[in-house]
Short mmCIF file of C-alpha atoms in Angstrom, two decimals:
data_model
loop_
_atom_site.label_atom_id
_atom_site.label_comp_id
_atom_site.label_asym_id
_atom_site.label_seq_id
_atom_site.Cartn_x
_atom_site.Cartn_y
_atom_site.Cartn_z
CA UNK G 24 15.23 -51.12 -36.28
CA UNK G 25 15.32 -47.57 -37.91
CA UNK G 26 12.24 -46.43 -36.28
CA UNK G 27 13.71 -47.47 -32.51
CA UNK G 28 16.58 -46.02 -32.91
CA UNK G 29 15.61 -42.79 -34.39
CA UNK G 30 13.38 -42.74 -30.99
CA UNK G 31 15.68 -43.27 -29.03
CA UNK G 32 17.50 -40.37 -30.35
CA UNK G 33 14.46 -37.93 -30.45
CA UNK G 34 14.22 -38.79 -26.53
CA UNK G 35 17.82 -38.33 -25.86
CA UNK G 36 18.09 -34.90 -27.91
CA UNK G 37 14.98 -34.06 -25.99
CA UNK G 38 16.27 -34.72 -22.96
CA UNK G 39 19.62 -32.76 -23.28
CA UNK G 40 19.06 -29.93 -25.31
CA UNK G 41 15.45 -29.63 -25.81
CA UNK G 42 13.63 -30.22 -22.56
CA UNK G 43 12.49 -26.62 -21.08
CA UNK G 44 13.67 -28.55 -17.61
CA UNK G 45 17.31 -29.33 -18.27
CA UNK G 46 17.51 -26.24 -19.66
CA UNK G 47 16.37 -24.39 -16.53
CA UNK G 48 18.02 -26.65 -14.23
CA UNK G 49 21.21 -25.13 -15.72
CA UNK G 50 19.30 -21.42 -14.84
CA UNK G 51 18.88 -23.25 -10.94
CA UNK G 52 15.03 -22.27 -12.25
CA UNK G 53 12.38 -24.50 -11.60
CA UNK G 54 9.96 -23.81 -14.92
CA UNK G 55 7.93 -27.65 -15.07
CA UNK G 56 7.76 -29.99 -11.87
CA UNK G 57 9.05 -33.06 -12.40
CA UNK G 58 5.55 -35.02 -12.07
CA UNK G 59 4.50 -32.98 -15.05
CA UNK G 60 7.97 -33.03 -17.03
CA UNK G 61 7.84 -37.28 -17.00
CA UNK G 62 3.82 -36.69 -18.06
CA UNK G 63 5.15 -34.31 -21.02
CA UNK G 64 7.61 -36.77 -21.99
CA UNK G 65 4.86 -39.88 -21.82
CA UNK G 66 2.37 -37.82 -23.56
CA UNK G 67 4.70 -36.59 -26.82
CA UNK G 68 7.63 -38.99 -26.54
CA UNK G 69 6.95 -41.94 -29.30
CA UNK G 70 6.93 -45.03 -27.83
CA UNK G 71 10.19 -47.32 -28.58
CA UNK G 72 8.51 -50.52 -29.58
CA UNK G 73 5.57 -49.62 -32.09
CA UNK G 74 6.92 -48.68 -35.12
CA UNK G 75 7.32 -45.15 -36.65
CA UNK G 76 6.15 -45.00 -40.19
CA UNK G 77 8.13 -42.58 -42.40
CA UNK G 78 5.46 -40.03 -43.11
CA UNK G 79 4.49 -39.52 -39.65
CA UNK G 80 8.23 -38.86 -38.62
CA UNK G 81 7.74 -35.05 -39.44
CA UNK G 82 4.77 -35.73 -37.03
CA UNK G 83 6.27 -36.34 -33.81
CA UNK G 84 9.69 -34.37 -34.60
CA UNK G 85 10.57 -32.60 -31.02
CA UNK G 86 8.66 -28.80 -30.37
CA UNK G 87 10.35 -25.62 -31.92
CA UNK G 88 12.81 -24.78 -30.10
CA UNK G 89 10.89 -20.78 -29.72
CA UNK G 90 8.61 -22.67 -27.38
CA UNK G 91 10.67 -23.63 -25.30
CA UNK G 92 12.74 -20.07 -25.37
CA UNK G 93 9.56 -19.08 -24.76
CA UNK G 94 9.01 -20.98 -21.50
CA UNK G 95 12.59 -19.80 -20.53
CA UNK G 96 11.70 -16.31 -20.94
CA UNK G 97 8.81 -16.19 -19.25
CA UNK G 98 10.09 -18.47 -16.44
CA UNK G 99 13.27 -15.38 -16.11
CA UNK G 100 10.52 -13.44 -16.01
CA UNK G 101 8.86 -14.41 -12.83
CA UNK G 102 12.34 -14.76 -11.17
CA UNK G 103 12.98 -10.92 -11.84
CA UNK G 104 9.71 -10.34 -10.62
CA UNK G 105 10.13 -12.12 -7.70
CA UNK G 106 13.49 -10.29 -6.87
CA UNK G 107 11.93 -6.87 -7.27
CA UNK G 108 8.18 -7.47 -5.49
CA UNK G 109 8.62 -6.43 -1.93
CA UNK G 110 9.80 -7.94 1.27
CA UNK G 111 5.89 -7.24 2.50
CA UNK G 112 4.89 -9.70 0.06
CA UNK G 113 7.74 -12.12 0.95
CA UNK G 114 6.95 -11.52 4.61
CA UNK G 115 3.59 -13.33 4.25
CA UNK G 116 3.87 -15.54 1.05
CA UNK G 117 7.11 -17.35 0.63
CA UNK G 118 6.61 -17.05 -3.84
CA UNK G 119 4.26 -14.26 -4.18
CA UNK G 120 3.15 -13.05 -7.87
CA UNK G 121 1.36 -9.96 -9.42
CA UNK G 122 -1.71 -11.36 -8.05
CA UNK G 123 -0.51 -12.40 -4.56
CA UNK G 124 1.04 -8.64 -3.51
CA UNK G 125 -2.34 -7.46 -4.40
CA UNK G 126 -4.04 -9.23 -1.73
CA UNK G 127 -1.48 -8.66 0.90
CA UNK G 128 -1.08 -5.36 0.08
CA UNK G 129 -5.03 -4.63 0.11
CA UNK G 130 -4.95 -6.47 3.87
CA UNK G 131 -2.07 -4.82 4.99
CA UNK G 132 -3.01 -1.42 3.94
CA UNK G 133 -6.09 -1.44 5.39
CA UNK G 134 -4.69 -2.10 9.13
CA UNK G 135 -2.22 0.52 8.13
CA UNK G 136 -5.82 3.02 7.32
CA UNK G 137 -6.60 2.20 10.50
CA UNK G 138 -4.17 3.64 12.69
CA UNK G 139 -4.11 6.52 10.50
CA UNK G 140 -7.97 7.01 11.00
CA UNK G 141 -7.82 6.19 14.53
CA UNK G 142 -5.56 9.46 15.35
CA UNK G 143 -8.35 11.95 14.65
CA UNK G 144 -11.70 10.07 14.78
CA UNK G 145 -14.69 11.62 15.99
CA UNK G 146 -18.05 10.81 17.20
CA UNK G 147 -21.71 12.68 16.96
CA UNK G 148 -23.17 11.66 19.96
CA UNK G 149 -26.97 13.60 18.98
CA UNK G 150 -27.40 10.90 16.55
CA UNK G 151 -28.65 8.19 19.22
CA UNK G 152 -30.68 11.13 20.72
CA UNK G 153 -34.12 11.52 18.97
CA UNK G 154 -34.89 14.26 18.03
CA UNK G 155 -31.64 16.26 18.74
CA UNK G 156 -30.16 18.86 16.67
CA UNK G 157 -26.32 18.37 15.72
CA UNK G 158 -24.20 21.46 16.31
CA UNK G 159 -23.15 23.42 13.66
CA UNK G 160 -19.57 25.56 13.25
CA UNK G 161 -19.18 29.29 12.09
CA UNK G 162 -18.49 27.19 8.68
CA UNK G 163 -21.59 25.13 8.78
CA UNK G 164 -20.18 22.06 8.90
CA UNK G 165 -21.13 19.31 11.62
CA UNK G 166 -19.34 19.74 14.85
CA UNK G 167 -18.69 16.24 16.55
CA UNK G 168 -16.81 14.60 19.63
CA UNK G 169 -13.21 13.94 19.69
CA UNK G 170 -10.77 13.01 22.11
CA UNK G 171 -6.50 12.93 21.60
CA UNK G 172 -4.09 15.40 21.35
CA UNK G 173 -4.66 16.74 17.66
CA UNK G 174 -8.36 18.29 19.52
CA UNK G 175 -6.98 18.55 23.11
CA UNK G 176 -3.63 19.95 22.80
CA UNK G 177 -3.63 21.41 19.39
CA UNK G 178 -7.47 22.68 19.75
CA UNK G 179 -8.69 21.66 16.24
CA UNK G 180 -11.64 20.86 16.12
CA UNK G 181 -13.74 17.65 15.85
CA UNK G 182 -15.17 17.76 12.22
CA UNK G 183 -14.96 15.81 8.89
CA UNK G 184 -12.81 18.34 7.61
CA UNK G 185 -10.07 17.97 10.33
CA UNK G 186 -10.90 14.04 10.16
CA UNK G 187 -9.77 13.78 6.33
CA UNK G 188 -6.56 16.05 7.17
CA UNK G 189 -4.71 14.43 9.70
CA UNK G 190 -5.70 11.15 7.91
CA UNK G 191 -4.25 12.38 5.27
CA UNK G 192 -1.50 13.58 7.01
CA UNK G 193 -0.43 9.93 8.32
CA UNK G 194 -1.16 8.58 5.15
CA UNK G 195 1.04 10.50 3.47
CA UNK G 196 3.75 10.01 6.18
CA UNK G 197 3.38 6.18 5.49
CA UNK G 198 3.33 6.70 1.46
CA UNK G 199 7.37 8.26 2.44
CA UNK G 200 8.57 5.37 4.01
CA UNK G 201 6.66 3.08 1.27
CA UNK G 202 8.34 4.91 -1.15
CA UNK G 203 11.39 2.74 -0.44
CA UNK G 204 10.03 -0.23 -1.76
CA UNK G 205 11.72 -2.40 -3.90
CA UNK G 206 10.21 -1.78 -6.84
CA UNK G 207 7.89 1.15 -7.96
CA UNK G 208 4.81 -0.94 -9.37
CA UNK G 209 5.04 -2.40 -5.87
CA UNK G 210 4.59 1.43 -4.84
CA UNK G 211 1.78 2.17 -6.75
CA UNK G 212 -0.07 -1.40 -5.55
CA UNK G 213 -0.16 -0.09 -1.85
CA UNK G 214 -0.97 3.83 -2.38
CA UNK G 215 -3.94 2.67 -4.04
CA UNK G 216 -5.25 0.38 -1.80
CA UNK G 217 -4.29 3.02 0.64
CA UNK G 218 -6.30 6.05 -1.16
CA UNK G 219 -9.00 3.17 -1.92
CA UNK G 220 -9.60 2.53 2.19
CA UNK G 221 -9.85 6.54 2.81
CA UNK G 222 -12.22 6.36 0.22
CA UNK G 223 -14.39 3.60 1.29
CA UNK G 224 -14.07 4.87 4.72
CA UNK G 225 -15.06 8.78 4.08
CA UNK G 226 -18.03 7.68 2.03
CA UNK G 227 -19.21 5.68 5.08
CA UNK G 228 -18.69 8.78 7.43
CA UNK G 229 -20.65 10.85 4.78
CA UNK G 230 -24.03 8.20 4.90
CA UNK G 231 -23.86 7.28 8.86
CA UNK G 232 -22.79 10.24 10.53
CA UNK G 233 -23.47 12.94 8.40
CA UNK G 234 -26.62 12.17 6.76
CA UNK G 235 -26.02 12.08 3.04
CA UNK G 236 -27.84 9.73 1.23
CA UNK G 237 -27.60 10.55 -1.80
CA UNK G 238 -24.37 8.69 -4.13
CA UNK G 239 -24.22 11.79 -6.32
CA UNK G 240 -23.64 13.92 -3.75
CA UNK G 241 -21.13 11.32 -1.99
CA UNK G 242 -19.19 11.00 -5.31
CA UNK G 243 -18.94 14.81 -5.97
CA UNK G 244 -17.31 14.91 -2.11
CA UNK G 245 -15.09 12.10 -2.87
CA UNK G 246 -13.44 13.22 -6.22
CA UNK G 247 -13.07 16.89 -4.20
CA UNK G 248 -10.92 14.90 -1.69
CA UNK G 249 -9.02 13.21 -3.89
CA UNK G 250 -7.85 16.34 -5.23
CA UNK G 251 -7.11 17.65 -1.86
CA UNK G 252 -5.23 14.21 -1.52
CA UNK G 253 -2.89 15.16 -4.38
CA UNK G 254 -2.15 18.65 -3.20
CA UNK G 255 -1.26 16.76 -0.37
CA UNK G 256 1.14 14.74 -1.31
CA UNK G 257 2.87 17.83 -3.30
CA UNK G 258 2.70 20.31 -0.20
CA UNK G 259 4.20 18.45 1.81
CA UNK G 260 7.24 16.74 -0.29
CA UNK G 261 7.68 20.17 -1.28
CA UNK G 262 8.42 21.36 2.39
CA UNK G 263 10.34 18.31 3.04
CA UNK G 264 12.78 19.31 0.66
CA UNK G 265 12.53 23.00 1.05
CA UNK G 266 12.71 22.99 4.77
CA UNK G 267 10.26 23.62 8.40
CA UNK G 268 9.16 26.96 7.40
CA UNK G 269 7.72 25.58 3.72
CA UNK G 270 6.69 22.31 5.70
CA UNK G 271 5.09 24.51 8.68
CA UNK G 272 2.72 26.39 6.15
CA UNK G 273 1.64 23.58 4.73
CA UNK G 274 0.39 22.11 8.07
CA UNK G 275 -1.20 25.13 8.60
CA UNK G 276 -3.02 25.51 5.22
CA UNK G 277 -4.40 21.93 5.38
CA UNK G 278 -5.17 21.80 9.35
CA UNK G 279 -5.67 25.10 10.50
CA UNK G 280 -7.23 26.04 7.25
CA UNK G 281 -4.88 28.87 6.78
CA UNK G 282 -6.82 30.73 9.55
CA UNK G 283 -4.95 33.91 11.27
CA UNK G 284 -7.18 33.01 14.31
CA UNK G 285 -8.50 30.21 16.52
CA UNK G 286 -12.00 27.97 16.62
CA UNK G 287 -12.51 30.62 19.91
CA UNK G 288 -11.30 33.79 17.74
CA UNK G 289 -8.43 33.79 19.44
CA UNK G 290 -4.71 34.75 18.07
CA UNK G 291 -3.21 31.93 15.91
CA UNK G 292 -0.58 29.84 18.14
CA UNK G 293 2.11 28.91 15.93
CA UNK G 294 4.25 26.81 18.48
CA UNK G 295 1.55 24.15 17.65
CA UNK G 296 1.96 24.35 13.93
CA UNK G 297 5.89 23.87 14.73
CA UNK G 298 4.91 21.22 17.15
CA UNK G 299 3.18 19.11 14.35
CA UNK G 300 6.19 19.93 12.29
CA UNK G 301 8.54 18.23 14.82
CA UNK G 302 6.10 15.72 14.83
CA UNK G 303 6.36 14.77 11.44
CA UNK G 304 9.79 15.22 11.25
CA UNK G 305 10.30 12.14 14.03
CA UNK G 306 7.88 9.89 12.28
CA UNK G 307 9.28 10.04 9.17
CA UNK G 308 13.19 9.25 11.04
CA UNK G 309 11.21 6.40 12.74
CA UNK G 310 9.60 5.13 10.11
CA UNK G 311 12.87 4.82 8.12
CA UNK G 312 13.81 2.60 10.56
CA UNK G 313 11.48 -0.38 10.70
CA UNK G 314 11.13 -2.91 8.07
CA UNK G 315 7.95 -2.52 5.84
CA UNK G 316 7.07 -5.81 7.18
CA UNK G 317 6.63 -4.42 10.29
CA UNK G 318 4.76 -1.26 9.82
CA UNK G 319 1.15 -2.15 11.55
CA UNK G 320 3.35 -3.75 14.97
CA UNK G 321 4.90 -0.32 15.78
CA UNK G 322 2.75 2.56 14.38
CA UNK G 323 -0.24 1.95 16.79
CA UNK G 324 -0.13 1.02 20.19
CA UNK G 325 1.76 -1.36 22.15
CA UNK G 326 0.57 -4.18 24.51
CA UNK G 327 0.19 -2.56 27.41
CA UNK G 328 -0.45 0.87 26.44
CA UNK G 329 2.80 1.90 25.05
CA UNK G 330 2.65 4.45 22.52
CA UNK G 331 3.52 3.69 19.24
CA UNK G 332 4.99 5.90 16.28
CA UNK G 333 1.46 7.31 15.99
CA UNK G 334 0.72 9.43 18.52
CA UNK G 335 1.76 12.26 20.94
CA UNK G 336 5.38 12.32 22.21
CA UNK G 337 7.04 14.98 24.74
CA UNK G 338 9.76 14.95 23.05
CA UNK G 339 8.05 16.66 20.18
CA UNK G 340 7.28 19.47 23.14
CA UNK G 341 10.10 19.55 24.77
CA UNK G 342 11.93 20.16 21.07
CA UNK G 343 9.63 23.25 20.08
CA UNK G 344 9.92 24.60 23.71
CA UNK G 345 13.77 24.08 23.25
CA UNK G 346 13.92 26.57 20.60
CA UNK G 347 11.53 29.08 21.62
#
């Protein structure tokens, strides 16, 4: 019977050469399941015993072979994407795509934000006292709370200003070590969700703690510190590369405000500018050597109270003090 065996023949051709699945299996890809490959065949596969007039035979001739290229390319596609998304991703979701790195990398970067909040946060403690004024500093900005060795040790003090800064400061330290990321669309996914969590978090300080209500306002202060963000990021790779003295003024423009003289008026200290040198020297070395998917275990604390690669370290001391 012509129109059985002609089929017959469009099945087996389709089955070697034109199937999208034999094809892959010969890439070890895995483009169609094989509950929807036997549907696919079922669906557009003529059946062998009702008959095939001739003018319909150009009807149910096997698809052009550019769709299934097509399918082939696209399928290569996701593979290469695959190889290059990061081990964060693949930490979490065994096949992770554009859309699944987002999500992990918005969770994961926001425990990360944490830490790096956590370091220099700050209370106002005259808010749950009615009626009390909040203190003011010679630069009229809201003088708060804080406890940990950037305000105890280094004697900065307790502000929003010094809040963003040594955020900023951590973030930026994290943003070197995810700079080794497999792939640099990876990269940009996490520095924005990163920037995005300062942002949502600075806006919040702005309403709650310091009293402004108004969005305009809020916005104005936001796009200012994303600028500061930038200058940031370029200060500071600039004194990585150029050395501790390059590094050191940067710390001392962003922190210290480029101030000759202490919150008390007294003489500048600069063994504590070298001391947050050192620090971020160390953090940086540590940081190179954990795996991305296990950033949040080590740079907070421990069980137990163990310090993690946040934080104040002797060593950092004892290194300045070393070379004095």
């Amino acid at each position: 019977m012509p129109s059985q065996s002609l089929n017959l023949t469009w099945v087996r051709a389709l089955r070697k050469s034109e199937c999208p699945q034999s094809q892959a299996h010969a890439l070890n890809l895995s483009v169609i399941s094989p509950r929807s490959h036997r549907r696919s065949l079922y669906i557009s596969a003529p059946i062998a015993s009702q008959p095939v007039s001739p003018g319909l035979v150009s009807l149910r001739s096997p698809a052009p072979p550019h769709r299934n290229a097509r399918l082939i390319q696209q399928a290569l596609g996701s593979v290469l994407h695959w190889r290059a998304s990061s081990r964060l991703s693949r930490a979490i979701i065994p096949r992770p795509g554009t859309a699944a790195e987002t999500y992990v990398a918005y969770g994961m970067t926001q425990k990360l934000f944490e830490v790096c909040s956590s370091q220099a946060d700050y209370s106002i403690p005259q808010l749950s006292q009615k009626g009390a004024q909040v203190p003011k500093t010679e630069a009229g900005e809201d003088l708060g709370v804080g406890e940990g060795w950037w305000y105890e040790d280094l004697g900065l003090v307790p502000t929003f200003s010094t809040w963003s800064q040594v955020t900023f400061l951590h973030m930026y330290l994290l943003t070197v070590r995810l700079r080794a990321l497999p792939s640099y669309e990876s990269l940009q996914t996490y520095s924005r969700h990163l920037i995005d969590h300062f942002s949502h978090n600075a806006e919040h300080r702005m309403d709650v703690l310091h009293g402004l209500t108004s969005r305009a306002i809020r916005n104005k202060f936001l796009k200012d510190l994303f600028i500061q963000w930038r200058g940031v990021l370029a200060a500071y790779d600039e004194g990585l590369v150029k050395g501790d003295a390059v590094l050191g003024a940067a710390v001392w423009r962003n922190l210290w405000k480029a101030s000759h003289t202490g919150p008390h008026g007294e003489e500048m200290d600069w063994t504590k500018v070298a001391r947050v040198v050192a620090y971020m020297r160390r953090v940086i070395s540590e940081l190179s050597q954990i795996n991305e998917a296990d950033l949040i275990l080590h740079i907070g604390p421990g069980p137990g109270g163990k310090p993690g690669i946040f934080g104040y370290s002797e060593l950092d001391k004892q290194l300045v003090d070393g070379k004095r």
